[in-house]
């Protein structure tokens, strides 16, 4: 099962967990990103996520390919949300199931690290007195 | 020749529109396009990086553009 | 929040996730153990988990101490089930939240690795033609 | 002196009961107790390891036992 979605509605941890559950799985690792209430001690009010959706799905699909090839995973579920998010809401969930747990940790961490580098999704932080496109400038 | 630029994130704010047409000389590759944009829009020089995608795939500097190509400007991504 | 429980009822991934959610968390990592349908190609029918409960809670508490001290985690939730489990059911869930994601992965992995070494819980695999106390013999 | 043994997992099957009393000479430490058990119950020799807990804490070989101590036999754990 390869469950890749970009959604405009709230994400759900249980859904991603259930998508990768399997009697042959020894372990499931789930990473849940959360919108933090501050960046470098500046108070974040809201976040806006924007995506070039067809390419983002394609890039996430490449990540999934690597998980199957390199870590022999059983299933993967990657959901990313776009639109306006409030503090504490979930922009991303990645769930991976594998026969042995070590591979699940490694694969899940690779997936989130790579997603943050290659997938065309952009985050704008809204502060009380301004906005910033995250990572845009050095 | 004419190419179409599509923008997201901070690139959309720099260009001032989600898409626009651009007239470029032939031949023109991605590297040339990057130079043209940095000259026309100084703000692009300040970015951490700038990449380009065609047909939903990243393309390198040497990739040659053709009339009517739709080029997506990919400023530094920050998903997750 | 330090939510440590040994339960005789089915575990729930969402509960552990919710127990560690926090607006100051940048990431939550959840490990979910699953009862596999085979061990070394021998078909498992059921599993029985037994525990020396008061000491198990104490040992899990020591693991939690280390997570706070070494990885500066925000919250941890560790639920372990005992009794009879069917294939595909969940014996253990560990959820950890941290300000930055790398620490959550490391802390969660340390917790499950250590739990398997130090916490007095024993697993008996029931096969079609016999039973085995896992790890008892070399 | 008399000590009480409490067992779990495979140790319970080897001893044949969840708890029992044992008469030992004074002084007797955890290491001595381990030897006594391995002599009385050969099956303990086949285990990967065997540990002991008193007051819900692991104790090493040199730990000295006292009359009435409740000693929990901890065969190799396999939780998770």
Coordinates of C-alpha atoms in Angstrom, one line a residue:
Chain A
X1 CA 0.0 0.0 0.0
X2 CA 1.4 3.4 -1.1
X3 CA -0.9 6.1 0.2
X4 CA 0.3 9.5 -0.9
X5 CA -2.0 12.5 -0.5
X6 CA -1.9 16.3 -0.4
X7 CA -5.0 17.5 1.4
X8 CA -6.7 20.8 2.3
X9 CA -8.4 19.3 5.3
X10 CA -7.0 18.3 8.8
X11 CA -4.7 15.3 8.8
X12 CA -5.3 12.3 11.0
X13 CA -2.6 10.1 12.7
X14 CA -4.8 7.1 13.0
X15 CA -5.6 7.1 9.3
X16 CA -2.0 6.9 8.3
X17 CA -1.3 4.3 11.0
X18 CA -4.2 2.2 9.7
X19 CA -3.0 2.5 6.1
X20 CA 0.3 0.8 6.9
X21 CA -0.9 -1.8 9.4
X22 CA -0.1 -5.4 8.3
X23 CA 0.1 -8.8 10.1
X24 CA 3.6 -9.2 8.6
X25 CA 4.8 -5.9 10.1
X26 CA 6.9 -6.1 13.2
X27 CA 6.9 -2.3 13.6
X28 CA 5.3 0.9 12.5
X29 CA 7.0 4.2 12.9
X30 CA 4.9 7.4 12.5
X31 CA 6.3 10.9 12.2
X32 CA 3.9 13.7 12.9
X33 CA 5.0 17.3 12.1
X34 CA 3.3 19.9 14.2
X35 CA 3.0 23.7 13.7
X36 CA 5.1 25.2 16.4
X37 CA 4.1 28.3 18.3
X38 CA 7.5 30.0 17.7
X39 CA 10.5 30.2 15.4
X40 CA 13.7 31.6 16.8
X41 CA 11.7 33.0 19.7
X42 CA 9.4 35.0 17.4
X43 CA 5.7 34.2 18.0
X44 CA 4.0 32.5 15.0
X45 CA 0.3 33.2 14.6
X46 CA -0.6 31.0 11.6
X47 CA 1.1 29.2 8.8
X48 CA 0.2 29.0 5.1
X49 CA 1.4 26.0 3.0
X50 CA 1.3 26.2 -0.7
X51 CA 2.3 23.5 -3.2
X52 CA 2.9 22.8 -6.8
X53 CA 0.7 19.7 -6.3
X54 CA 1.3 17.5 -9.3
X55 CA 5.0 17.7 -8.9
X56 CA 4.9 17.4 -5.1
X57 CA 3.0 14.1 -5.5
X58 CA 5.6 12.9 -8.0
X59 CA 8.5 13.8 -5.7
X60 CA 6.8 12.1 -2.7
X61 CA 6.4 9.1 -5.0
X62 CA 10.1 9.0 -5.6
X63 CA 10.7 9.0 -1.9
X64 CA 8.3 6.1 -1.6
X65 CA 10.2 4.3 -4.3
X66 CA 13.4 4.6 -2.3
X67 CA 11.7 3.3 0.9
X68 CA 10.7 0.1 -0.9
X69 CA 14.0 -0.3 -2.6
X70 CA 16.4 0.6 0.1
X71 CA 14.6 -0.5 3.3
X72 CA 12.2 -3.2 2.0
X73 CA 9.3 -1.5 3.7
X74 CA 5.8 -3.1 3.6
X75 CA 3.7 0.0 3.3
X76 CA 4.0 3.8 3.4
X77 CA 1.5 6.5 4.0
X78 CA 2.5 10.2 3.5
X79 CA -0.1 12.9 3.9
X80 CA 0.8 16.6 3.6
X81 CA -1.7 19.4 4.3
X82 CA -1.8 22.7 2.4
X83 CA -3.7 25.9 3.1
X84 CA -3.9 27.9 6.4
X85 CA -2.9 26.0 9.5
X86 CA -3.2 27.1 13.1
X87 CA -0.7 26.5 15.9
X88 CA -0.7 22.8 17.0
X89 CA -2.2 21.6 13.7
X90 CA -0.5 18.9 11.7
X91 CA 1.2 19.8 8.3
X92 CA 2.6 16.3 7.6
X93 CA 2.3 12.7 8.7
X94 CA 4.6 9.9 7.5
X95 CA 3.8 6.3 8.5
X96 CA 6.0 3.3 7.5
X97 CA 5.7 -0.4 8.3
X98 CA 8.5 -2.9 8.1
X99 CA 9.1 -6.5 9.2
X100 CA 11.8 -5.3 11.6
X101 CA 11.6 -2.0 13.6
X102 CA 15.1 -0.6 12.9
X103 CA 14.3 -0.3 9.2
X104 CA 11.0 1.6 10.0
X105 CA 12.9 4.2 12.0
X106 CA 15.5 4.7 9.3
X107 CA 13.0 4.8 6.5
X108 CA 10.6 7.2 8.2
X109 CA 13.5 9.6 9.1
X110 CA 14.8 9.4 5.5
X111 CA 11.3 10.2 4.2
X112 CA 10.8 13.4 6.3
X113 CA 14.4 14.6 5.8
X114 CA 14.1 14.2 2.0
X115 CA 10.5 15.6 1.8
X116 CA 11.8 18.8 3.4
X117 CA 14.6 19.1 0.8
X118 CA 12.9 18.0 -2.5
X119 CA 9.2 18.3 -2.4
X120 CA 7.8 21.6 -3.9
X121 CA 5.8 22.8 -0.9
X122 CA 6.4 26.2 0.7
X123 CA 5.6 27.4 4.1
X124 CA 4.9 31.0 5.0
X125 CA 5.0 32.0 8.7
X126 CA 2.5 34.7 9.7
X127 CA 3.8 36.7 12.7
X128 CA 1.9 39.5 14.4
X129 CA 3.9 42.0 12.5
X130 CA 4.9 40.4 9.2
X131 CA 5.3 37.3 7.2
X132 CA 8.3 35.1 6.2
X133 CA 8.7 32.4 3.5
X134 CA 10.6 29.8 5.5
X135 CA 14.1 29.0 4.2
X136 CA 13.8 31.3 1.3
X137 CA 16.8 33.4 2.3
X138 CA 20.2 32.3 3.6
Chain B
X1 CA 10.9 32.6 -28.6
X2 CA 8.2 32.8 -25.9
X3 CA 8.2 30.7 -22.8
X4 CA 5.7 30.6 -19.9
X5 CA 6.8 31.1 -16.3
X6 CA 4.8 29.6 -13.4
X7 CA 5.6 30.7 -9.9
X8 CA 5.0 29.6 -6.3
X9 CA 5.9 30.9 -2.9
X10 CA 8.2 33.8 -2.7
X11 CA 8.8 33.6 -6.5
X12 CA 5.2 34.5 -7.0
X13 CA 5.7 37.6 -4.8
X14 CA 8.9 38.6 -6.6
X15 CA 7.4 38.2 -10.1
X16 CA 4.1 39.6 -8.9
X17 CA 1.9 37.0 -10.6
X18 CA 1.3 33.3 -10.6
X19 CA 2.3 33.1 -14.2
X20 CA 3.6 35.2 -17.0
X21 CA 5.1 35.0 -20.5
X22 CA 8.8 35.8 -21.2
X23 CA 10.5 36.5 -24.5
X24 CA 14.0 34.9 -24.6
X25 CA 16.7 34.6 -27.4
X26 CA 17.4 31.2 -29.0
X27 CA 19.2 29.1 -27.8
X28 CA 18.3 29.5 -24.1
X29 CA 18.9 26.9 -21.4
X30 CA 17.8 26.9 -17.8
X31 CA 21.1 28.5 -16.7
X32 CA 20.5 31.4 -19.1
X33 CA 17.0 31.8 -17.9
X34 CA 18.3 32.0 -14.3
X35 CA 20.6 34.9 -15.3
X36 CA 17.8 36.7 -17.1
X37 CA 15.6 36.5 -14.0
X38 CA 18.3 37.6 -11.6
X39 CA 19.0 40.6 -13.8
X40 CA 15.3 41.5 -14.2
X41 CA 14.3 40.8 -10.6
X42 CA 17.2 41.6 -8.2
X43 CA 15.3 39.9 -5.4
X44 CA 16.0 36.4 -6.9
X45 CA 19.7 37.0 -6.1
X46 CA 18.9 37.2 -2.4
X47 CA 17.4 33.7 -2.3
X48 CA 19.1 30.7 -0.8
X49 CA 18.7 28.9 -4.1
X50 CA 16.5 28.8 -7.1
X51 CA 15.6 25.7 -9.1
X52 CA 13.4 25.1 -12.2
X53 CA 11.0 22.3 -13.2
X54 CA 9.6 21.3 -16.6
X55 CA 7.0 18.7 -16.9
X56 CA 7.0 18.3 -13.1
X57 CA 10.7 17.4 -12.9
X58 CA 13.6 19.3 -11.7
X59 CA 15.9 20.3 -14.6
X60 CA 19.6 21.4 -14.5
X61 CA 21.3 24.5 -16.0
X62 CA 22.2 22.8 -19.3
X63 CA 18.6 21.8 -20.1
X64 CA 17.6 23.5 -23.4
X65 CA 14.3 25.4 -23.6
X66 CA 11.9 25.3 -26.5
X67 CA 9.2 27.6 -27.7
X68 CA 6.1 27.4 -25.5
X69 CA 7.8 25.5 -22.7
X70 CA 6.2 26.0 -19.3
X71 CA 8.9 26.5 -16.7
X72 CA 8.1 26.4 -13.0
X73 CA 10.3 28.5 -10.7
X74 CA 11.0 26.5 -7.5
X75 CA 12.3 28.8 -4.7
X76 CA 13.7 27.0 -1.6
X77 CA 11.2 24.4 -0.5
X78 CA 10.0 24.3 3.1
X79 CA 7.4 21.6 3.5
X80 CA 7.0 19.3 6.4
Chain C
X1 CA 3.3 14.7 30.5
X2 CA 4.6 11.3 31.4
X3 CA 1.9 8.7 30.5
X4 CA 3.1 5.2 31.4
X5 CA 0.6 2.4 31.4
X6 CA 0.5 -1.4 31.4
X7 CA -2.9 -2.4 30.1
X8 CA -4.9 -5.6 29.6
X9 CA -7.1 -4.0 26.9
X10 CA -6.3 -3.1 23.3
X11 CA -3.9 -0.2 22.8
X12 CA -4.7 2.9 20.7
X13 CA -2.2 4.8 18.6
X14 CA -4.3 8.0 18.6
X15 CA -4.4 8.1 22.5
X16 CA -0.6 8.0 22.8
X17 CA -0.3 10.6 20.0
X18 CA -2.8 12.9 21.8
X19 CA -1.0 12.4 25.1
X20 CA 2.2 14.0 23.7
X21 CA 0.7 16.7 21.5
X22 CA 1.9 20.2 22.4
X23 CA 2.0 23.5 20.5
X24 CA 5.8 23.7 21.4
X25 CA 6.5 20.4 19.7
X26 CA 8.0 20.5 16.3
X27 CA 7.7 16.7 15.9
X28 CA 6.1 13.6 17.3
X29 CA 7.5 10.2 16.6
X30 CA 5.3 7.2 17.4
X31 CA 6.6 3.6 17.4
X32 CA 3.9 0.9 17.2
X33 CA 4.9 -2.7 17.8
X34 CA 2.8 -5.3 16.1
X35 CA 2.3 -9.0 16.7
X36 CA 3.8 -10.6 13.6
X37 CA 2.3 -13.7 12.0
X38 CA 5.6 -15.5 11.9
X39 CA 8.9 -15.9 13.7
X40 CA 11.8 -17.5 11.7
X41 CA 9.2 -18.8 9.2
X42 CA 7.2 -20.7 11.9
X43 CA 3.6 -19.6 12.0
X44 CA 2.5 -17.8 15.2
X45 CA -1.1 -18.3 16.3
X46 CA -1.3 -16.1 19.4
X47 CA 1.0 -14.4 21.9
X48 CA 0.8 -14.2 25.7
X49 CA 2.5 -11.3 27.5
X50 CA 3.2 -11.5 31.2
X51 CA 4.7 -8.8 33.4
X52 CA 6.0 -8.2 36.8
X53 CA 3.9 -5.0 36.7
X54 CA 5.2 -2.8 39.6
X55 CA 8.8 -3.3 38.5
X56 CA 8.0 -2.9 34.8
X57 CA 6.4 0.5 35.5
X58 CA 9.5 1.5 37.5
X59 CA 11.8 0.4 34.7
X60 CA 9.8 2.2 32.1
X61 CA 9.9 5.2 34.3
X62 CA 13.7 5.1 34.3
X63 CA 13.6 5.1 30.5
X64 CA 11.4 8.2 30.6
X65 CA 13.9 9.9 32.9
X66 CA 16.6 9.3 30.3
X67 CA 14.4 10.7 27.5
X68 CA 13.9 14.0 29.5
X69 CA 17.5 14.2 30.6
X70 CA 19.3 13.2 27.4
X71 CA 17.0 14.4 24.6
X72 CA 15.1 17.2 26.3
X73 CA 11.8 15.7 25.2
X74 CA 8.5 17.6 25.9
X75 CA 6.3 14.5 26.6
X76 CA 6.3 10.8 26.5
X77 CA 3.6 8.1 26.4
X78 CA 4.4 4.4 26.7
X79 CA 1.7 1.9 26.8
X80 CA 2.4 -1.9 27.0
X81 CA -0.3 -4.5 26.8
X82 CA -0.3 -7.8 28.6
X83 CA -2.5 -10.9 28.3
X84 CA -3.4 -12.8 25.2
X85 CA -2.8 -11.0 21.8
X86 CA -3.9 -12.1 18.4
X87 CA -1.9 -11.6 15.2
X88 CA -1.9 -8.0 14.1
X89 CA -2.6 -6.6 17.6
X90 CA -0.4 -4.1 19.3
X91 CA 1.7 -5.0 22.3
X92 CA 3.5 -1.7 22.7
X93 CA 3.2 2.0 21.6
X94 CA 5.8 4.7 22.4
X95 CA 5.1 8.3 21.5
X96 CA 7.6 11.1 22.1
X97 CA 7.3 14.8 21.3
X98 CA 10.3 17.2 21.1
X99 CA 10.9 20.7 19.8
X100 CA 13.0 19.4 16.9
X101 CA 12.3 16.2 15.0
X102 CA 15.8 14.5 15.1
X103 CA 15.6 14.2 18.9
X104 CA 12.1 12.6 18.7
X105 CA 13.4 9.8 16.4
X106 CA 16.5 9.1 18.6
X107 CA 14.5 9.2 21.9
X108 CA 11.8 6.9 20.6
X109 CA 14.3 4.4 19.2
X110 CA 16.2 4.5 22.5
X111 CA 13.0 3.9 24.4
X112 CA 11.9 0.8 22.5
X113 CA 15.5 -0.7 22.3
X114 CA 15.9 -0.2 26.1
X115 CA 12.4 -1.4 26.9
X116 CA 13.1 -4.7 25.1
X117 CA 16.3 -5.1 27.3
X118 CA 15.4 -4.0 30.7
X119 CA 11.6 -4.1 31.4
X120 CA 10.3 -7.3 33.1
X121 CA 7.8 -8.3 30.5
X122 CA 7.8 -11.8 28.9
X123 CA 6.4 -12.9 25.6
X124 CA 5.3 -16.5 24.9
X125 CA 4.7 -17.4 21.3
X126 CA 1.9 -20.0 20.7
X127 CA 2.5 -22.1 17.6
X128 CA 0.2 -24.7 16.2
X129 CA 2.3 -27.4 17.8
X130 CA 4.0 -25.9 20.8
X131 CA 4.9 -22.7 22.7
X132 CA 8.2 -20.8 23.2
X133 CA 9.2 -18.1 25.7
X134 CA 10.9 -15.6 23.4
X135 CA 14.6 -15.0 24.0
X136 CA 14.7 -17.4 27.0
X137 CA 17.3 -19.6 25.4
X138 CA 20.5 -18.7 23.5
Chain D
X1 CA 17.2 -18.7 56.9
X2 CA 14.1 -18.6 54.7
X3 CA 13.6 -16.5 51.6
X4 CA 10.7 -16.2 49.3
X5 CA 11.1 -16.7 45.5
X6 CA 8.7 -15.1 43.1
X7 CA 8.7 -16.3 39.4
X8 CA 7.6 -15.2 36.0
X9 CA 7.7 -16.5 32.5
X10 CA 9.9 -19.5 31.9
X11 CA 11.1 -19.4 35.5
X12 CA 7.6 -20.1 36.7
X13 CA 7.5 -23.1 34.5
X14 CA 10.9 -24.4 35.7
X15 CA 10.1 -23.9 39.4
X16 CA 6.5 -25.1 38.8
X17 CA 4.9 -22.4 40.9
X18 CA 4.5 -18.6 40.9
X19 CA 6.2 -18.5 44.3
X20 CA 7.8 -20.7 46.8
X21 CA 10.0 -20.6 50.0
X22 CA 13.6 -21.6 50.0
X23 CA 15.9 -22.4 53.0
X24 CA 19.4 -21.1 52.5
X25 CA 22.5 -20.9 54.6
X26 CA 23.7 -17.6 56.1
X27 CA 25.4 -15.6 54.6
X28 CA 23.9 -15.9 51.1
X29 CA 24.1 -13.4 48.3
X30 CA 22.4 -13.3 44.9
X31 CA 25.4 -15.1 43.3
X32 CA 25.0 -17.9 45.9
X33 CA 21.3 -18.1 45.2
X34 CA 21.9 -18.4 41.5
X35 CA 24.2 -21.4 42.1
X36 CA 21.7 -23.1 44.3
X37 CA 18.9 -22.7 41.7
X38 CA 21.1 -23.9 38.9
X39 CA 22.0 -27.0 41.0
X40 CA 18.4 -27.7 42.0
X41 CA 16.9 -26.9 38.6
X42 CA 19.1 -27.8 35.7
X43 CA 16.8 -26.0 33.3
X44 CA 18.1 -22.6 34.6
X45 CA 21.6 -23.5 33.2
X46 CA 20.1 -23.5 29.7
X47 CA 18.7 -20.0 29.9
X48 CA 20.3 -17.1 28.0
X49 CA 20.6 -15.2 31.3
X50 CA 19.0 -15.0 34.7
X51 CA 18.7 -11.9 36.8
X52 CA 17.2 -11.1 40.2
X53 CA 15.2 -8.3 41.6
X54 CA 14.5 -7.2 45.2
X55 CA 12.1 -4.4 46.0
X56 CA 11.4 -4.0 42.3
X57 CA 15.1 -3.3 41.4
X58 CA 17.7 -5.4 39.7
X59 CA 20.4 -6.6 42.1
X60 CA 23.9 -7.8 41.4
X61 CA 25.6 -11.0 42.5
X62 CA 27.2 -9.4 45.6
X63 CA 23.9 -8.3 47.0
X64 CA 23.4 -9.9 50.5
X65 CA 20.1 -11.6 51.3
X66 CA 18.2 -11.4 54.6
X67 CA 15.7 -13.6 56.3
X68 CA 12.3 -13.1 54.7
X69 CA 13.6 -11.3 51.6
X70 CA 11.3 -11.6 48.6
X71 CA 13.5 -12.4 45.5
X72 CA 12.0 -12.2 42.1
X73 CA 13.7 -14.3 39.4
X74 CA 13.9 -12.4 36.1
X75 CA 14.5 -14.7 33.1
X76 CA 15.4 -13.0 29.8
X77 CA 12.9 -10.3 29.1
X78 CA 11.1 -10.1 25.8
X79 CA 8.6 -7.3 25.9
X80 CA 7.8 -4.9 23.1

